[in-house]
């Protein structure tokens, strides 16, 4: 399956983004190696009552690389926060997948006045020592060897072993995006991803806005247990585990995902009304 690259807007600070719909804003942040189109199966649902901004993460798609070669997670979040402050100018619901969920959670923790809800999809929390060693080795290999195959292994981790039908179409799209991903942006982001192991417990406990953690039951690197533990720390946290799904749940299981996100958006709106 081939998906035509859509026309972007480009902000002064180098963030490229797609914009759909009208209403209060939702910001979508994809994972490492992908691009804004990774949210293709959520747009119709989310734009029913909202303006949806799907960004290319810095160094991905048409977004510029961050200036510092050794940027950390805060740098990615600061760049996106500056874009929100200049382009959107009102509090947002943040939704992120994989590394995008790290960005969404960090944003909500550090920019409380700018965030009214967070959906963290396939998010990492306290990897095992073996998983931590493996992800950091993959990041090191990417930096040292730019010609390394960065496609085959992720596709095997993210999708079922022999994807068929709709899942095969989504796997083919991801493969195209990974092949086209800017080498430096991909490697730098993966290094940041490998160095982060989820928010501090006290930071999650201080998140008073609604937060939902969603993952697939077959995603061992972003497991249901991880989502459950993070949700338990958040005062308004909840979690859901989608059956027969792996890492790319937003793409492979849109019906289940979109229903959960629609319910979550209503929860965010209820909390805002109660505070007025």
PDB file of C-alpha atoms in Angstrom:
ATOM      1  CA  UNK A   1       0.000   0.000   0.000  1.00  0.00           C
ATOM      2  CA  UNK A   2       1.261   3.486  -0.877  1.00  0.00           C
ATOM      3  CA  UNK A   3      -0.024   6.643   0.810  1.00  0.00           C
ATOM      4  CA  UNK A   4       0.500   9.994  -0.866  1.00  0.00           C
ATOM      5  CA  UNK A   5       2.544  12.423   1.249  1.00  0.00           C
ATOM      6  CA  UNK A   6       0.252  15.248   2.306  1.00  0.00           C
ATOM      7  CA  UNK A   7       1.008  18.958   2.082  1.00  0.00           C
ATOM      8  CA  UNK A   8       2.482  20.325   5.303  1.00  0.00           C
ATOM      9  CA  UNK A   9       2.440  23.632   7.081  1.00  0.00           C
ATOM     10  CA  UNK A  10       5.860  24.681   8.394  1.00  0.00           C
ATOM     11  CA  UNK A  11       6.401  26.811  11.498  1.00  0.00           C
ATOM     12  CA  UNK A  12       9.206  29.311  12.006  1.00  0.00           C
ATOM     13  CA  UNK A  13      10.943  26.993  14.465  1.00  0.00           C
ATOM     14  CA  UNK A  14      11.047  24.143  11.950  1.00  0.00           C
ATOM     15  CA  UNK A  15       8.083  21.981  12.960  1.00  0.00           C
ATOM     16  CA  UNK A  16       6.163  20.605   9.970  1.00  0.00           C
ATOM     17  CA  UNK A  17       2.574  19.572  10.571  1.00  0.00           C
ATOM     18  CA  UNK A  18      -0.750  18.546   9.082  1.00  0.00           C
ATOM     19  CA  UNK A  19      -3.914  20.327  10.185  1.00  0.00           C
ATOM     20  CA  UNK A  20      -7.479  19.051   9.990  1.00  0.00           C
ATOM     21  CA  UNK A  21     -10.930  19.982  11.265  1.00  0.00           C
ATOM     22  CA  UNK A  22     -12.087  22.708  13.628  1.00  0.00           C
ATOM     23  CA  UNK A  23     -12.654  23.092  17.345  1.00  0.00           C
ATOM     24  CA  UNK A  24     -10.450  22.806  20.407  1.00  0.00           C
ATOM     25  CA  UNK A  25      -6.962  21.470  19.578  1.00  0.00           C
ATOM     26  CA  UNK A  26      -5.515  17.963  19.708  1.00  0.00           C
ATOM     27  CA  UNK A  27      -1.814  17.430  18.956  1.00  0.00           C
ATOM     28  CA  UNK A  28      -0.564  14.042  17.677  1.00  0.00           C
ATOM     29  CA  UNK A  29       3.080  12.955  17.985  1.00  0.00           C
ATOM     30  CA  UNK A  30       4.283   9.795  16.209  1.00  0.00           C
ATOM     31  CA  UNK A  31       7.107   7.417  17.152  1.00  0.00           C
ATOM     32  CA  UNK A  32      10.719   7.068  16.008  1.00  0.00           C
ATOM     33  CA  UNK A  33      11.270   6.697  12.276  1.00  0.00           C
ATOM     34  CA  UNK A  34       7.698   7.496  11.282  1.00  0.00           C
ATOM     35  CA  UNK A  35       5.864  10.670  10.238  1.00  0.00           C
ATOM     36  CA  UNK A  36       2.592  12.551  10.714  1.00  0.00           C
ATOM     37  CA  UNK A  37       0.690  10.199   8.399  1.00  0.00           C
ATOM     38  CA  UNK A  38       1.058   7.435  10.996  1.00  0.00           C
ATOM     39  CA  UNK A  39      -2.199   8.799  12.494  1.00  0.00           C
ATOM     40  CA  UNK A  40      -4.168   8.293   9.262  1.00  0.00           C
ATOM     41  CA  UNK A  41      -6.678   5.985  10.961  1.00  0.00           C
ATOM     42  CA  UNK A  42      -7.473   8.433  13.785  1.00  0.00           C
ATOM     43  CA  UNK A  43      -8.093  11.638  11.826  1.00  0.00           C
ATOM     44  CA  UNK A  44     -11.745  11.054  10.889  1.00  0.00           C
ATOM     45  CA  UNK A  45     -12.734  10.300  14.486  1.00  0.00           C
ATOM     46  CA  UNK A  46     -10.722  13.066  16.120  1.00  0.00           C
ATOM     47  CA  UNK A  47     -11.808  15.822  13.720  1.00  0.00           C
ATOM     48  CA  UNK A  48     -15.515  15.390  14.437  1.00  0.00           C
ATOM     49  CA  UNK A  49     -15.292  18.121  17.109  1.00  0.00           C
ATOM     50  CA  UNK A  50     -11.656  19.204  17.169  1.00  0.00           C
ATOM     51  CA  UNK A  51      -8.834  20.775  15.231  1.00  0.00           C
ATOM     52  CA  UNK A  52      -6.201  18.069  14.891  1.00  0.00           C
ATOM     53  CA  UNK A  53      -2.513  18.848  14.403  1.00  0.00           C
ATOM     54  CA  UNK A  54      -0.375  15.853  13.401  1.00  0.00           C
ATOM     55  CA  UNK A  55       3.282  16.859  13.536  1.00  0.00           C
ATOM     56  CA  UNK A  56       6.464  15.445  12.095  1.00  0.00           C
ATOM     57  CA  UNK A  57       8.705  14.922  15.102  1.00  0.00           C
ATOM     58  CA  UNK A  58      11.909  17.021  14.908  1.00  0.00           C
ATOM     59  CA  UNK A  59      14.287  15.397  12.425  1.00  0.00           C
ATOM     60  CA  UNK A  60      11.480  13.385  10.818  1.00  0.00           C
ATOM     61  CA  UNK A  61       9.367  13.943   7.739  1.00  0.00           C
ATOM     62  CA  UNK A  62       9.726  17.595   6.836  1.00  0.00           C
ATOM     63  CA  UNK A  63      10.575  18.896  10.333  1.00  0.00           C
ATOM     64  CA  UNK A  64      14.051  20.297  10.901  1.00  0.00           C
ATOM     65  CA  UNK A  65      16.669  18.573  13.026  1.00  0.00           C
ATOM     66  CA  UNK A  66      17.178  20.084  16.439  1.00  0.00           C
ATOM     67  CA  UNK A  67      20.261  22.276  16.591  1.00  0.00           C
ATOM     68  CA  UNK A  68      22.066  20.256  19.256  1.00  0.00           C
ATOM     69  CA  UNK A  69      23.356  16.896  18.044  1.00  0.00           C
ATOM     70  CA  UNK A  70      23.074  15.379  21.528  1.00  0.00           C
ATOM     71  CA  UNK A  71      19.567  16.692  22.236  1.00  0.00           C
ATOM     72  CA  UNK A  72      17.578  15.068  25.025  1.00  0.00           C
ATOM     73  CA  UNK A  73      13.862  14.493  25.538  1.00  0.00           C
ATOM     74  CA  UNK A  74      13.382  17.935  27.076  1.00  0.00           C
ATOM     75  CA  UNK A  75      14.780  19.522  23.900  1.00  0.00           C
ATOM     76  CA  UNK A  76      12.216  17.723  21.736  1.00  0.00           C
ATOM     77  CA  UNK A  77       9.431  18.759  24.101  1.00  0.00           C
ATOM     78  CA  UNK A  78      10.624  22.369  24.286  1.00  0.00           C
ATOM     79  CA  UNK A  79      10.614  22.645  20.484  1.00  0.00           C
ATOM     80  CA  UNK A  80       7.068  21.304  20.280  1.00  0.00           C
ATOM     81  CA  UNK A  81       5.923  23.498  23.196  1.00  0.00           C
ATOM     82  CA  UNK A  82       7.332  26.583  21.442  1.00  0.00           C
ATOM     83  CA  UNK A  83       5.427  25.599  18.292  1.00  0.00           C
ATOM     84  CA  UNK A  84       2.177  25.143  20.273  1.00  0.00           C
ATOM     85  CA  UNK A  85       2.697  28.490  21.980  1.00  0.00           C
ATOM     86  CA  UNK A  86       3.208  30.305  18.665  1.00  0.00           C
ATOM     87  CA  UNK A  87       0.833  28.424  16.338  1.00  0.00           C
ATOM     88  CA  UNK A  88      -2.044  27.166  18.527  1.00  0.00           C
ATOM     89  CA  UNK A  89      -2.005  29.567  21.502  1.00  0.00           C
ATOM     90  CA  UNK A  90      -4.339  27.579  23.738  1.00  0.00           C
ATOM     91  CA  UNK A  91      -4.167  24.429  25.873  1.00  0.00           C
ATOM     92  CA  UNK A  92      -4.182  21.145  23.970  1.00  0.00           C
ATOM     93  CA  UNK A  93      -4.912  17.479  24.386  1.00  0.00           C
ATOM     94  CA  UNK A  94      -1.651  15.655  23.653  1.00  0.00           C
ATOM     95  CA  UNK A  95      -1.641  12.200  22.104  1.00  0.00           C
ATOM     96  CA  UNK A  96       1.616  10.380  21.495  1.00  0.00           C
ATOM     97  CA  UNK A  97       2.674   6.936  20.319  1.00  0.00           C
ATOM     98  CA  UNK A  98       5.873   5.178  21.469  1.00  0.00           C
ATOM     99  CA  UNK A  99       8.522   7.936  21.723  1.00  0.00           C
ATOM    100  CA  UNK A 100       5.669  10.332  20.999  1.00  0.00           C
ATOM    101  CA  UNK A 101       4.063   9.178  24.252  1.00  0.00           C
ATOM    102  CA  UNK A 102       7.268  10.080  26.103  1.00  0.00           C
ATOM    103  CA  UNK A 103       7.009  13.541  24.564  1.00  0.00           C
ATOM    104  CA  UNK A 104       3.312  13.843  25.446  1.00  0.00           C
ATOM    105  CA  UNK A 105       3.872  12.864  29.079  1.00  0.00           C
ATOM    106  CA  UNK A 106       6.917  15.110  29.452  1.00  0.00           C
ATOM    107  CA  UNK A 107       4.937  17.979  27.925  1.00  0.00           C
ATOM    108  CA  UNK A 108       2.039  17.516  30.357  1.00  0.00           C
ATOM    109  CA  UNK A 109       4.401  17.310  33.325  1.00  0.00           C
ATOM    110  CA  UNK A 110       6.500  20.353  32.410  1.00  0.00           C
ATOM    111  CA  UNK A 111       3.918  22.555  30.666  1.00  0.00           C
ATOM    112  CA  UNK A 112       0.891  22.083  32.897  1.00  0.00           C
ATOM    113  CA  UNK A 113      -0.913  25.253  31.812  1.00  0.00           C
ATOM    114  CA  UNK A 114      -0.732  24.186  28.153  1.00  0.00           C
ATOM    115  CA  UNK A 115      -2.143  20.649  28.517  1.00  0.00           C
ATOM    116  CA  UNK A 116      -5.648  19.436  29.452  1.00  0.00           C
ATOM    117  CA  UNK A 117      -5.206  15.718  28.782  1.00  0.00           C
ATOM    118  CA  UNK A 118      -2.703  13.082  27.646  1.00  0.00           C
ATOM    119  CA  UNK A 119      -3.154   9.851  25.708  1.00  0.00           C
ATOM    120  CA  UNK A 120       0.049   7.788  25.925  1.00  0.00           C
ATOM    121  CA  UNK A 121      -0.011   4.900  23.455  1.00  0.00           C
ATOM    122  CA  UNK A 122       2.426   1.974  23.647  1.00  0.00           C
ATOM    123  CA  UNK A 123       4.486   3.785  26.248  1.00  0.00           C
ATOM    124  CA  UNK A 124       7.583   2.508  28.042  1.00  0.00           C
ATOM    125  CA  UNK A 125       7.974   2.357  31.822  1.00  0.00           C
ATOM    126  CA  UNK A 126      10.866   0.722  33.687  1.00  0.00           C
ATOM    127  CA  UNK A 127      12.317  -1.659  31.127  1.00  0.00           C
ATOM    128  CA  UNK A 128      13.889  -4.898  32.283  1.00  0.00           C
ATOM    129  CA  UNK A 129      17.714  -4.869  32.333  1.00  0.00           C
ATOM    130  CA  UNK A 130      17.717  -7.092  29.245  1.00  0.00           C
ATOM    131  CA  UNK A 131      15.337  -4.804  27.332  1.00  0.00           C
ATOM    132  CA  UNK A 132      17.300  -1.730  28.403  1.00  0.00           C
ATOM    133  CA  UNK A 133      20.565  -3.242  27.175  1.00  0.00           C
ATOM    134  CA  UNK A 134      18.982  -4.277  23.862  1.00  0.00           C
ATOM    135  CA  UNK A 135      17.430  -0.875  23.093  1.00  0.00           C
ATOM    136  CA  UNK A 136      20.612   0.991  23.983  1.00  0.00           C
ATOM    137  CA  UNK A 137      22.676  -1.334  21.798  1.00  0.00           C
ATOM    138  CA  UNK A 138      20.321  -0.718  18.874  1.00  0.00           C
ATOM    139  CA  UNK A 139      20.707   3.035  19.398  1.00  0.00           C
ATOM    140  CA  UNK A 140      24.500   2.755  19.494  1.00  0.00           C
ATOM    141  CA  UNK A 141      24.514   0.664  16.313  1.00  0.00           C
ATOM    142  CA  UNK A 142      22.447   3.308  14.511  1.00  0.00           C
ATOM    143  CA  UNK A 143      24.846   6.093  15.452  1.00  0.00           C
ATOM    144  CA  UNK A 144      27.962   4.107  14.540  1.00  0.00           C
ATOM    145  CA  UNK A 145      26.652   2.570  11.339  1.00  0.00           C
ATOM    146  CA  UNK A 146      24.274   4.821   9.349  1.00  0.00           C
ATOM    147  CA  UNK A 147      23.956   2.152   6.645  1.00  0.00           C
ATOM    148  CA  UNK A 148      22.523  -0.356   9.132  1.00  0.00           C
ATOM    149  CA  UNK A 149      19.174  -1.909   8.218  1.00  0.00           C
ATOM    150  CA  UNK A 150      16.690   0.122  10.279  1.00  0.00           C
ATOM    151  CA  UNK A 151      13.576  -1.372   8.744  1.00  0.00           C
ATOM    152  CA  UNK A 152      13.402  -5.163   8.962  1.00  0.00           C
ATOM    153  CA  UNK A 153      13.835  -5.526  12.728  1.00  0.00           C
ATOM    154  CA  UNK A 154      11.322  -2.807  13.722  1.00  0.00           C
ATOM    155  CA  UNK A 155       8.691  -4.224  11.385  1.00  0.00           C
ATOM    156  CA  UNK A 156       9.141  -7.653  12.988  1.00  0.00           C
ATOM    157  CA  UNK A 157       8.780  -6.141  16.489  1.00  0.00           C
ATOM    158  CA  UNK A 158       5.854  -3.886  15.652  1.00  0.00           C
ATOM    159  CA  UNK A 159       3.615  -6.273  13.715  1.00  0.00           C
ATOM    160  CA  UNK A 160       2.599  -9.925  13.842  1.00  0.00           C
ATOM    161  CA  UNK A 161       5.119 -12.360  12.397  1.00  0.00           C
ATOM    162  CA  UNK A 162       3.173 -12.881   9.174  1.00  0.00           C
ATOM    163  CA  UNK A 163       0.784  -9.910   8.846  1.00  0.00           C
ATOM    164  CA  UNK A 164      -2.155 -10.361   6.523  1.00  0.00           C
ATOM    165  CA  UNK A 165      -4.830  -8.166   4.979  1.00  0.00           C
ATOM    166  CA  UNK A 166      -5.238  -4.754   6.600  1.00  0.00           C
ATOM    167  CA  UNK A 167      -2.315  -5.296   8.991  1.00  0.00           C
ATOM    168  CA  UNK A 168      -0.064  -6.121   6.023  1.00  0.00           C
ATOM    169  CA  UNK A 169      -1.091  -2.837   4.376  1.00  0.00           C
ATOM    170  CA  UNK A 170      -0.177  -0.932   7.542  1.00  0.00           C
ATOM    171  CA  UNK A 171       3.140  -2.798   7.837  1.00  0.00           C
ATOM    172  CA  UNK A 172       3.949  -1.893   4.229  1.00  0.00           C
ATOM    173  CA  UNK A 173       3.273   1.795   4.965  1.00  0.00           C
ATOM    174  CA  UNK A 174       5.542   1.732   8.007  1.00  0.00           C
ATOM    175  CA  UNK A 175       8.258   0.067   5.970  1.00  0.00           C
ATOM    176  CA  UNK A 176       8.053   2.862   3.389  1.00  0.00           C
ATOM    177  CA  UNK A 177       8.288   5.539   6.077  1.00  0.00           C
ATOM    178  CA  UNK A 178      11.225   3.864   7.788  1.00  0.00           C
ATOM    179  CA  UNK A 179      13.073   3.570   4.487  1.00  0.00           C
ATOM    180  CA  UNK A 180      12.497   7.268   3.793  1.00  0.00           C
ATOM    181  CA  UNK A 181      13.272   8.487   7.326  1.00  0.00           C
ATOM    182  CA  UNK A 182      16.182  10.986   7.488  1.00  0.00           C
ATOM    183  CA  UNK A 183      19.154   9.029   8.813  1.00  0.00           C
ATOM    184  CA  UNK A 184      20.352  11.577  11.369  1.00  0.00           C
ATOM    185  CA  UNK A 185      16.863  12.373  12.669  1.00  0.00           C
ATOM    186  CA  UNK A 186      16.029   8.682  13.049  1.00  0.00           C
ATOM    187  CA  UNK A 187      19.285   7.832  14.873  1.00  0.00           C
ATOM    188  CA  UNK A 188      19.193  10.831  17.209  1.00  0.00           C
ATOM    189  CA  UNK A 189      15.582  10.233  18.183  1.00  0.00           C
ATOM    190  CA  UNK A 190      16.205   6.540  18.795  1.00  0.00           C
ATOM    191  CA  UNK A 191      19.108   7.444  21.087  1.00  0.00           C
ATOM    192  CA  UNK A 192      16.773   9.684  23.107  1.00  0.00           C
ATOM    193  CA  UNK A 193      14.162   6.920  23.178  1.00  0.00           C
ATOM    194  CA  UNK A 194      16.726   4.391  24.409  1.00  0.00           C
ATOM    195  CA  UNK A 195      17.868   6.661  27.236  1.00  0.00           C
ATOM    196  CA  UNK A 196      14.398   7.251  28.662  1.00  0.00           C
ATOM    197  CA  UNK A 197      12.539   4.784  30.808  1.00  0.00           C
ATOM    198  CA  UNK A 198       9.287   6.586  31.568  1.00  0.00           C
ATOM    199  CA  UNK A 199       8.498   9.577  33.799  1.00  0.00           C
ATOM    200  CA  UNK A 200       9.497   9.733  37.438  1.00  0.00           C
ATOM    201  CA  UNK A 201       6.827   8.322  39.747  1.00  0.00           C
ATOM    202  CA  UNK A 202       6.407  11.622  41.599  1.00  0.00           C
ATOM    203  CA  UNK A 203       5.859  13.416  38.296  1.00  0.00           C
ATOM    204  CA  UNK A 204       3.084  10.998  37.317  1.00  0.00           C
ATOM    205  CA  UNK A 205       1.534  11.378  40.770  1.00  0.00           C
ATOM    206  CA  UNK A 206       1.421  15.151  40.258  1.00  0.00           C
ATOM    207  CA  UNK A 207      -0.405  14.884  36.883  1.00  0.00           C
ATOM    208  CA  UNK A 208      -3.936  15.913  37.823  1.00  0.00           C
ATOM    209  CA  UNK A 209      -5.300  16.067  34.272  1.00  0.00           C
ATOM    210  CA  UNK A 210      -6.921  13.012  32.657  1.00  0.00           C
ATOM    211  CA  UNK A 211      -4.341  10.534  31.330  1.00  0.00           C
ATOM    212  CA  UNK A 212      -4.973   7.298  29.459  1.00  0.00           C
ATOM    213  CA  UNK A 213      -2.370   4.634  28.692  1.00  0.00           C
ATOM    214  CA  UNK A 214      -3.183   2.231  25.845  1.00  0.00           C
ATOM    215  CA  UNK A 215      -1.109  -0.649  24.496  1.00  0.00           C
ATOM    216  CA  UNK A 216      -1.428  -4.034  22.813  1.00  0.00           C
ATOM    217  CA  UNK A 217      -1.364  -7.345  24.639  1.00  0.00           C
ATOM    218  CA  UNK A 218       1.423  -8.554  22.339  1.00  0.00           C
ATOM    219  CA  UNK A 219       3.725  -5.560  22.859  1.00  0.00           C
ATOM    220  CA  UNK A 220       6.325  -6.905  25.275  1.00  0.00           C
ATOM    221  CA  UNK A 221       8.446  -3.728  25.156  1.00  0.00           C
ATOM    222  CA  UNK A 222       5.490  -1.481  26.054  1.00  0.00           C
ATOM    223  CA  UNK A 223       3.477  -3.973  28.032  1.00  0.00           C
ATOM    224  CA  UNK A 224       0.060  -3.804  29.618  1.00  0.00           C
ATOM    225  CA  UNK A 225       1.735  -4.042  33.014  1.00  0.00           C
ATOM    226  CA  UNK A 226       3.716  -0.890  32.242  1.00  0.00           C
ATOM    227  CA  UNK A 227       0.531   0.971  31.286  1.00  0.00           C
ATOM    228  CA  UNK A 228      -1.277  -0.289  34.376  1.00  0.00           C
ATOM    229  CA  UNK A 229       1.510   0.812  36.718  1.00  0.00           C
ATOM    230  CA  UNK A 230       1.689   4.300  35.217  1.00  0.00           C
ATOM    231  CA  UNK A 231      -2.085   4.722  35.269  1.00  0.00           C
ATOM    232  CA  UNK A 232      -2.186   3.731  38.934  1.00  0.00           C
ATOM    233  CA  UNK A 233       0.204   6.564  39.780  1.00  0.00           C
ATOM    234  CA  UNK A 234      -1.833   9.262  38.008  1.00  0.00           C
ATOM    235  CA  UNK A 235      -4.725  10.768  40.028  1.00  0.00           C
ATOM    236  CA  UNK A 236      -6.959  10.706  36.917  1.00  0.00           C
ATOM    237  CA  UNK A 237      -5.248   7.838  35.135  1.00  0.00           C
ATOM    238  CA  UNK A 238      -6.717   4.817  33.385  1.00  0.00           C
ATOM    239  CA  UNK A 239      -5.349   2.162  31.068  1.00  0.00           C
ATOM    240  CA  UNK A 240      -6.552  -0.212  28.379  1.00  0.00           C
ATOM    241  CA  UNK A 241      -4.950  -3.203  26.683  1.00  0.00           C
ATOM    242  CA  UNK A 242      -6.157  -4.085  23.197  1.00  0.00           C
ATOM    243  CA  UNK A 243      -6.253  -7.788  22.400  1.00  0.00           C
ATOM    244  CA  UNK A 244      -4.348  -9.402  19.528  1.00  0.00           C
ATOM    245  CA  UNK A 245      -2.314  -6.227  18.993  1.00  0.00           C
ATOM    246  CA  UNK A 246       1.349  -5.342  19.118  1.00  0.00           C
ATOM    247  CA  UNK A 247       3.247  -2.050  18.937  1.00  0.00           C
ATOM    248  CA  UNK A 248       1.413  -0.277  16.111  1.00  0.00           C
ATOM    249  CA  UNK A 249      -2.028  -0.379  17.734  1.00  0.00           C
ATOM    250  CA  UNK A 250      -3.211   2.995  16.335  1.00  0.00           C
ATOM    251  CA  UNK A 251      -2.655   1.690  12.817  1.00  0.00           C
ATOM    252  CA  UNK A 252      -3.654  -1.958  13.155  1.00  0.00           C
ATOM    253  CA  UNK A 253      -6.658  -1.658  15.512  1.00  0.00           C
ATOM    254  CA  UNK A 254      -8.257   1.701  14.704  1.00  0.00           C
ATOM    255  CA  UNK A 255     -11.811   0.788  15.746  1.00  0.00           C
ATOM    256  CA  UNK A 256     -10.844  -0.159  19.293  1.00  0.00           C
ATOM    257  CA  UNK A 257      -8.334   2.675  19.552  1.00  0.00           C
ATOM    258  CA  UNK A 258     -10.672   5.356  18.249  1.00  0.00           C
ATOM    259  CA  UNK A 259     -13.467   4.354  20.613  1.00  0.00           C
ATOM    260  CA  UNK A 260     -11.098   4.655  23.578  1.00  0.00           C
ATOM    261  CA  UNK A 261      -9.786   8.026  22.379  1.00  0.00           C
ATOM    262  CA  UNK A 262     -13.295   9.401  21.791  1.00  0.00           C
ATOM    263  CA  UNK A 263     -14.308   8.442  25.342  1.00  0.00           C
ATOM    264  CA  UNK A 264     -11.107   9.956  26.700  1.00  0.00           C
ATOM    265  CA  UNK A 265     -11.698  13.271  24.907  1.00  0.00           C
ATOM    266  CA  UNK A 266     -15.130  13.500  26.554  1.00  0.00           C
ATOM    267  CA  UNK A 267     -13.454  12.962  29.930  1.00  0.00           C
ATOM    268  CA  UNK A 268     -11.064  15.847  29.232  1.00  0.00           C
ATOM    269  CA  UNK A 269     -13.961  18.111  28.294  1.00  0.00           C
ATOM    270  CA  UNK A 270     -15.878  17.188  31.440  1.00  0.00           C
ATOM    271  CA  UNK A 271     -12.925  18.045  33.648  1.00  0.00           C
ATOM    272  CA  UNK A 272     -12.464  21.418  31.951  1.00  0.00           C
ATOM    273  CA  UNK A 273     -16.158  22.284  32.411  1.00  0.00           C
ATOM    274  CA  UNK A 274     -15.997  21.282  36.074  1.00  0.00           C
ATOM    275  CA  UNK A 275     -13.080  23.640  36.634  1.00  0.00           C
ATOM    276  CA  UNK A 276     -14.870  26.670  35.159  1.00  0.00           C
TER     277      UNK A 276
END
